Every structure is written in structure tokens, then in C-alpha cells.
Amino acid sequence: MTLAAALPASGWAAVWLGPGPLTAGQWLALFVHFTVLSLLAVGGAITTVPSMHRFLVSQQGWLSDAQFSASVAIAQAAPGPNVLFVAVMGYNVGGLAGVAATMLGTLAPSTALTLLVTRWGARRSEAIGVRAFTAGLAPLTIGLLLATSWILLEPTRTHPAAPLLVAGTLGVMLATRRSPLWALAVGALAGAMGWV
């Protein structure tokens, strides 16, 4: 029996538990998956988007490609922390309980690890191993961000204008100091006009 079946049939059940009731095993899998990703998130939670996509869309089927990409886009456009997209995905999968499962899974382990490693690293900041490790994280983070971009392009990747929009956005971001919100606005306009 799922938790949703035990609650009265009302709109609140959908808000708390999402559109489709999950079993206890599925709730645990959701929490554990985001906990593991939290410990692998080099460069922030956004770098784990390909693995989130594989789990939520391909393996579990809880979200479609379009829902997944929209969850990331909406959260990235909203003011607030970059990790907000994890809460949006959690809500789309399991309502407020999904938000709790994904956000606790994402924030608790990485916060604890960060506190421990920061203290350890501060005492050894000049050690060659610590400096080499830190320098090696930059190319790894760039690779993870490229993989994330590839996943987020999935719904529009075959549209002829999509590569032009991506190239134009990249060019503007590299050549100017304009806010990324301008690129988001142009992308939103292109989508609203049906160009991508």
C-alpha cells in the first residue's frame, strides 16, 4: 500500500505526494540516488543533470524529456540558489515529499563533506597534492557542464535553429559581460515564436 492510498482523496494528497503515488521502495530509491549524486557533484548540482535525467526519465519514467528540461529551465531562470532545479524535479515527481527527498538527498551529504574537507584542506592548502587536485577539477567541471548541456538540448536538438541559438548564446557569453538573463530571454522568445 502506498502512502497516497492511506490519505483521503483530495487535492492536498497530490500537493504532498505528487501526481503518481510512489511506493516506499521508490521513495527510498529517489532519496538514495540524489544522495549519491550529491557526493559526485563536482562543480555544483547542475553537473549531475545527465545522471538525474537517466534516473528520472530513462529508468523510472517519472518525467518526460520536456518536463525534465522545463524543470531545469524554470529553476535556473528563477532568482535563488542554483540548486533550485532539484526541488522542482522533486516536486514534479512526488509533490512536497519529493522536494524533501531530493533536496535532503542533495544537500545533507555534500554539506557535511564540504565542511570536513574544507577544514582538512585549509590546513594543507600549500601541499602539492591539494593544489594538483584543485587544478584538476576545472577541466572535469567543464566536461560535466558540456554533458549537462547536451542532455538539456534533447527536446530541441534536431531543430535546425537550436545549434544556432546555442552557438550565439555561447558567443555572447564568452565575448561580453552581459547577464545570462539576456540569453535566457532570447531563448524564451525563440521558443515562444516557435523557432525552436
Short mmCIF file of C-alpha atoms in Angstrom, two decimals:
data_model
loop_
_atom_site.label_atom_id
_atom_site.label_comp_id
_atom_site.label_asym_id
_atom_site.label_seq_id
_atom_site.Cartn_x
_atom_site.Cartn_y
_atom_site.Cartn_z
CA MET A 1 0.00 0.00 0.00
CA THR A 2 1.30 3.43 -0.92
CA LEU A 3 1.17 6.45 1.35
CA ALA A 4 -1.22 8.21 -1.06
CA ALA A 5 -3.72 5.35 -0.75
CA ALA A 6 -3.84 5.86 3.02
CA LEU A 7 -4.71 9.58 2.70
CA PRO A 8 -8.15 10.93 1.91
CA ALA A 9 -8.80 11.61 -1.77
CA SER A 10 -8.26 15.34 -2.01
CA GLY A 11 -6.16 17.89 -3.83
CA TRP A 12 -3.82 18.03 -0.86
CA ALA A 13 -2.67 14.47 -1.43
CA ALA A 14 -1.44 15.46 -4.90
CA VAL A 15 0.37 18.51 -3.49
CA TRP A 16 2.07 16.46 -0.79
CA LEU A 17 2.76 13.30 -2.78
CA GLY A 18 2.72 14.32 -6.43
CA PRO A 19 0.81 13.06 -9.44
CA GLY A 20 1.55 9.36 -9.07
CA PRO A 21 1.90 7.66 -5.73
CA LEU A 22 5.33 6.15 -5.14
CA THR A 23 5.97 3.03 -3.10
CA ALA A 24 8.26 3.09 -0.06
CA GLY A 25 10.98 1.48 -2.19
CA GLN A 26 10.64 4.17 -4.85
CA TRP A 27 10.85 6.96 -2.24
CA LEU A 28 13.99 5.35 -0.87
CA ALA A 29 15.46 4.97 -4.38
CA LEU A 30 14.76 8.65 -5.10
CA PHE A 31 16.43 9.78 -1.88
CA VAL A 32 19.44 7.44 -2.24
CA HIS A 33 20.03 8.38 -5.88
CA PHE A 34 20.15 12.09 -5.06
CA THR A 35 22.34 11.36 -2.02
CA VAL A 36 24.90 9.56 -4.21
CA LEU A 37 24.76 12.33 -6.82
CA SER A 38 25.39 14.87 -4.08
CA LEU A 39 28.72 13.26 -3.33
CA LEU A 40 29.65 13.21 -7.03
CA ALA A 41 28.63 16.80 -7.79
CA VAL A 42 31.94 18.39 -8.73
CA GLY A 43 31.10 21.91 -9.89
CA GLY A 44 27.65 22.02 -8.34
CA ALA A 45 24.42 20.07 -8.62
CA ILE A 46 23.95 21.17 -12.23
CA THR A 47 26.84 18.92 -13.29
CA THR A 48 24.85 15.84 -12.22
CA VAL A 49 21.95 16.60 -14.58
CA PRO A 50 22.86 13.78 -17.02
CA SER A 51 22.62 11.20 -14.24
CA MET A 52 19.40 12.76 -12.92
CA HIS A 53 17.99 12.56 -16.45
CA ARG A 54 18.97 8.92 -16.79
CA PHE A 55 17.33 8.06 -13.46
CA LEU A 56 14.16 10.19 -13.61
CA VAL A 57 13.40 9.98 -17.35
CA SER A 58 15.04 6.89 -18.82
CA GLN A 59 14.99 4.41 -15.91
CA GLN A 60 11.98 5.38 -13.80
CA GLY A 61 9.84 7.19 -16.39
CA TRP A 62 8.65 9.69 -13.77
CA LEU A 63 9.33 12.68 -16.05
CA SER A 64 9.38 13.18 -19.82
CA ASP A 65 12.30 14.83 -21.64
CA ALA A 66 10.28 18.03 -21.95
CA GLN A 67 9.27 18.04 -18.25
CA PHE A 68 12.88 17.45 -17.25
CA SER A 69 14.27 20.26 -19.41
CA ALA A 70 11.48 22.62 -18.33
CA SER A 71 12.20 21.84 -14.65
CA VAL A 72 15.82 22.88 -15.10
CA ALA A 73 15.00 25.94 -17.23
CA ILE A 74 12.31 27.27 -14.88
CA ALA A 75 14.51 26.87 -11.82
CA GLN A 76 17.55 28.42 -13.50
CA ALA A 77 15.50 31.45 -14.58
CA ALA A 78 14.10 31.98 -11.09
CA PRO A 79 16.04 34.00 -8.55
CA GLY A 80 17.64 31.99 -5.82
CA PRO A 81 20.22 29.25 -5.45
CA ASN A 82 21.40 27.27 -8.46
CA VAL A 83 20.24 24.01 -6.84
CA LEU A 84 16.58 25.06 -7.08
CA PHE A 85 16.08 22.79 -10.09
CA VAL A 86 16.45 19.77 -7.79
CA ALA A 87 13.42 20.95 -5.80
CA VAL A 88 11.40 21.47 -9.00
CA MET A 89 12.22 17.95 -10.19
CA GLY A 90 11.37 16.55 -6.76
CA TYR A 91 8.03 18.35 -6.82
CA ASN A 92 7.21 17.09 -10.33
CA VAL A 93 7.94 13.51 -9.25
CA GLY A 94 6.46 13.44 -5.76
CA GLY A 95 4.99 16.75 -4.66
CA LEU A 96 6.32 18.30 -1.47
CA ALA A 97 7.50 14.91 -0.25
CA GLY A 98 9.54 14.66 -3.46
CA VAL A 99 11.05 18.07 -2.74
CA ALA A 100 12.08 16.82 0.71
CA ALA A 101 13.55 13.59 -0.68
CA THR A 102 15.57 15.25 -3.44
CA MET A 103 16.71 18.31 -1.50
CA LEU A 104 17.71 16.41 1.65
CA GLY A 105 19.47 13.85 -0.51
CA THR A 106 21.29 16.60 -2.37
CA LEU A 107 22.16 18.98 0.44
CA ALA A 108 22.90 16.90 3.55
CA PRO A 109 25.82 14.72 2.32
CA SER A 110 27.57 17.41 0.28
CA THR A 111 27.26 19.94 3.10
CA ALA A 112 28.77 17.53 5.63
CA LEU A 113 31.56 16.53 3.23
CA THR A 114 32.30 20.16 2.34
CA LEU A 115 32.67 21.11 6.00
CA LEU A 116 35.07 18.23 6.66
CA VAL A 117 37.17 18.69 3.52
CA THR A 118 37.36 22.47 3.89
CA ARG A 119 38.86 22.15 7.35
CA TRP A 120 41.29 19.48 6.19
CA GLY A 121 42.24 21.38 3.01
CA ALA A 122 42.77 24.70 4.80
CA ARG A 123 45.49 23.13 6.91
CA ARG A 124 47.17 21.64 3.84
CA SER A 125 46.48 24.29 1.17
CA GLU A 126 50.11 24.51 0.04
CA ALA A 127 50.62 20.76 -0.35
CA ILE A 128 51.34 19.75 -3.95
CA GLY A 129 48.63 17.09 -3.88
CA VAL A 130 45.94 19.52 -2.76
CA ARG A 131 46.97 22.08 -5.39
CA ALA A 132 47.05 19.42 -8.14
CA PHE A 133 43.63 18.11 -7.12
CA THR A 134 42.16 21.62 -7.16
CA ALA A 135 43.67 22.40 -10.59
CA GLY A 136 42.33 19.11 -11.98
CA LEU A 137 38.77 19.94 -11.02
CA ALA A 138 38.43 22.73 -13.62
CA PRO A 139 38.54 20.53 -16.76
CA LEU A 140 36.37 17.93 -15.04
CA THR A 141 33.74 20.57 -14.25
CA ILE A 142 33.78 21.88 -17.82
CA GLY A 143 33.24 18.35 -19.17
CA LEU A 144 30.34 17.78 -16.79
CA LEU A 145 28.75 21.08 -17.81
CA LEU A 146 29.06 20.13 -21.50
CA ALA A 147 27.35 16.80 -20.77
CA THR A 148 24.59 18.68 -18.94
CA SER A 149 24.12 21.00 -21.91
CA TRP A 150 23.80 18.02 -24.25
CA ILE A 151 21.07 16.48 -22.08
CA LEU A 152 19.15 19.74 -21.76
CA LEU A 153 19.17 20.18 -25.55
CA GLU A 154 17.44 16.80 -26.03
CA PRO A 155 13.93 18.13 -26.72
CA THR A 156 15.12 20.58 -29.40
CA ARG A 157 18.39 19.05 -30.58
CA THR A 158 17.07 18.07 -34.02
CA HIS A 159 15.56 21.50 -34.74
CA PRO A 160 17.75 23.38 -37.25
CA ALA A 161 17.70 26.67 -35.30
CA ALA A 162 18.76 25.10 -31.98
CA PRO A 163 22.51 24.84 -32.76
CA LEU A 164 22.48 28.46 -33.97
CA LEU A 165 20.84 29.61 -30.76
CA VAL A 166 23.35 27.65 -28.67
CA ALA A 167 26.32 28.97 -30.67
CA GLY A 168 25.01 32.54 -30.47
CA THR A 169 24.46 32.25 -26.72
CA LEU A 170 27.94 30.83 -26.20
CA GLY A 171 29.47 33.56 -28.34
CA VAL A 172 27.72 36.35 -26.43
CA MET A 173 28.62 34.81 -23.07
CA LEU A 174 32.31 34.48 -24.00
CA ALA A 175 32.67 37.83 -25.77
CA THR A 176 30.69 40.11 -23.46
CA ARG A 177 29.96 40.61 -19.80
CA ARG A 178 26.19 40.68 -20.33
CA SER A 179 23.92 38.97 -17.84
CA PRO A 180 22.93 35.40 -18.77
CA LEU A 181 19.32 36.53 -18.36
CA TRP A 182 19.54 38.20 -21.78
CA ALA A 183 20.43 34.87 -23.37
CA LEU A 184 17.56 33.22 -21.49
CA ALA A 185 15.19 35.94 -22.73
CA VAL A 186 16.27 35.42 -26.35
CA GLY A 187 15.87 31.65 -25.95
CA ALA A 188 12.42 32.10 -24.40
CA LEU A 189 11.38 34.40 -27.23
CA ALA A 190 12.67 31.93 -29.83
CA GLY A 191 10.69 29.16 -28.15
CA ALA A 192 7.54 31.25 -27.83
CA MET A 193 7.72 32.17 -31.52
CA GLY A 194 8.12 28.51 -32.44
CA TRP A 195 11.59 28.95 -33.88
CA VAL A 196 13.00 26.18 -31.65
#
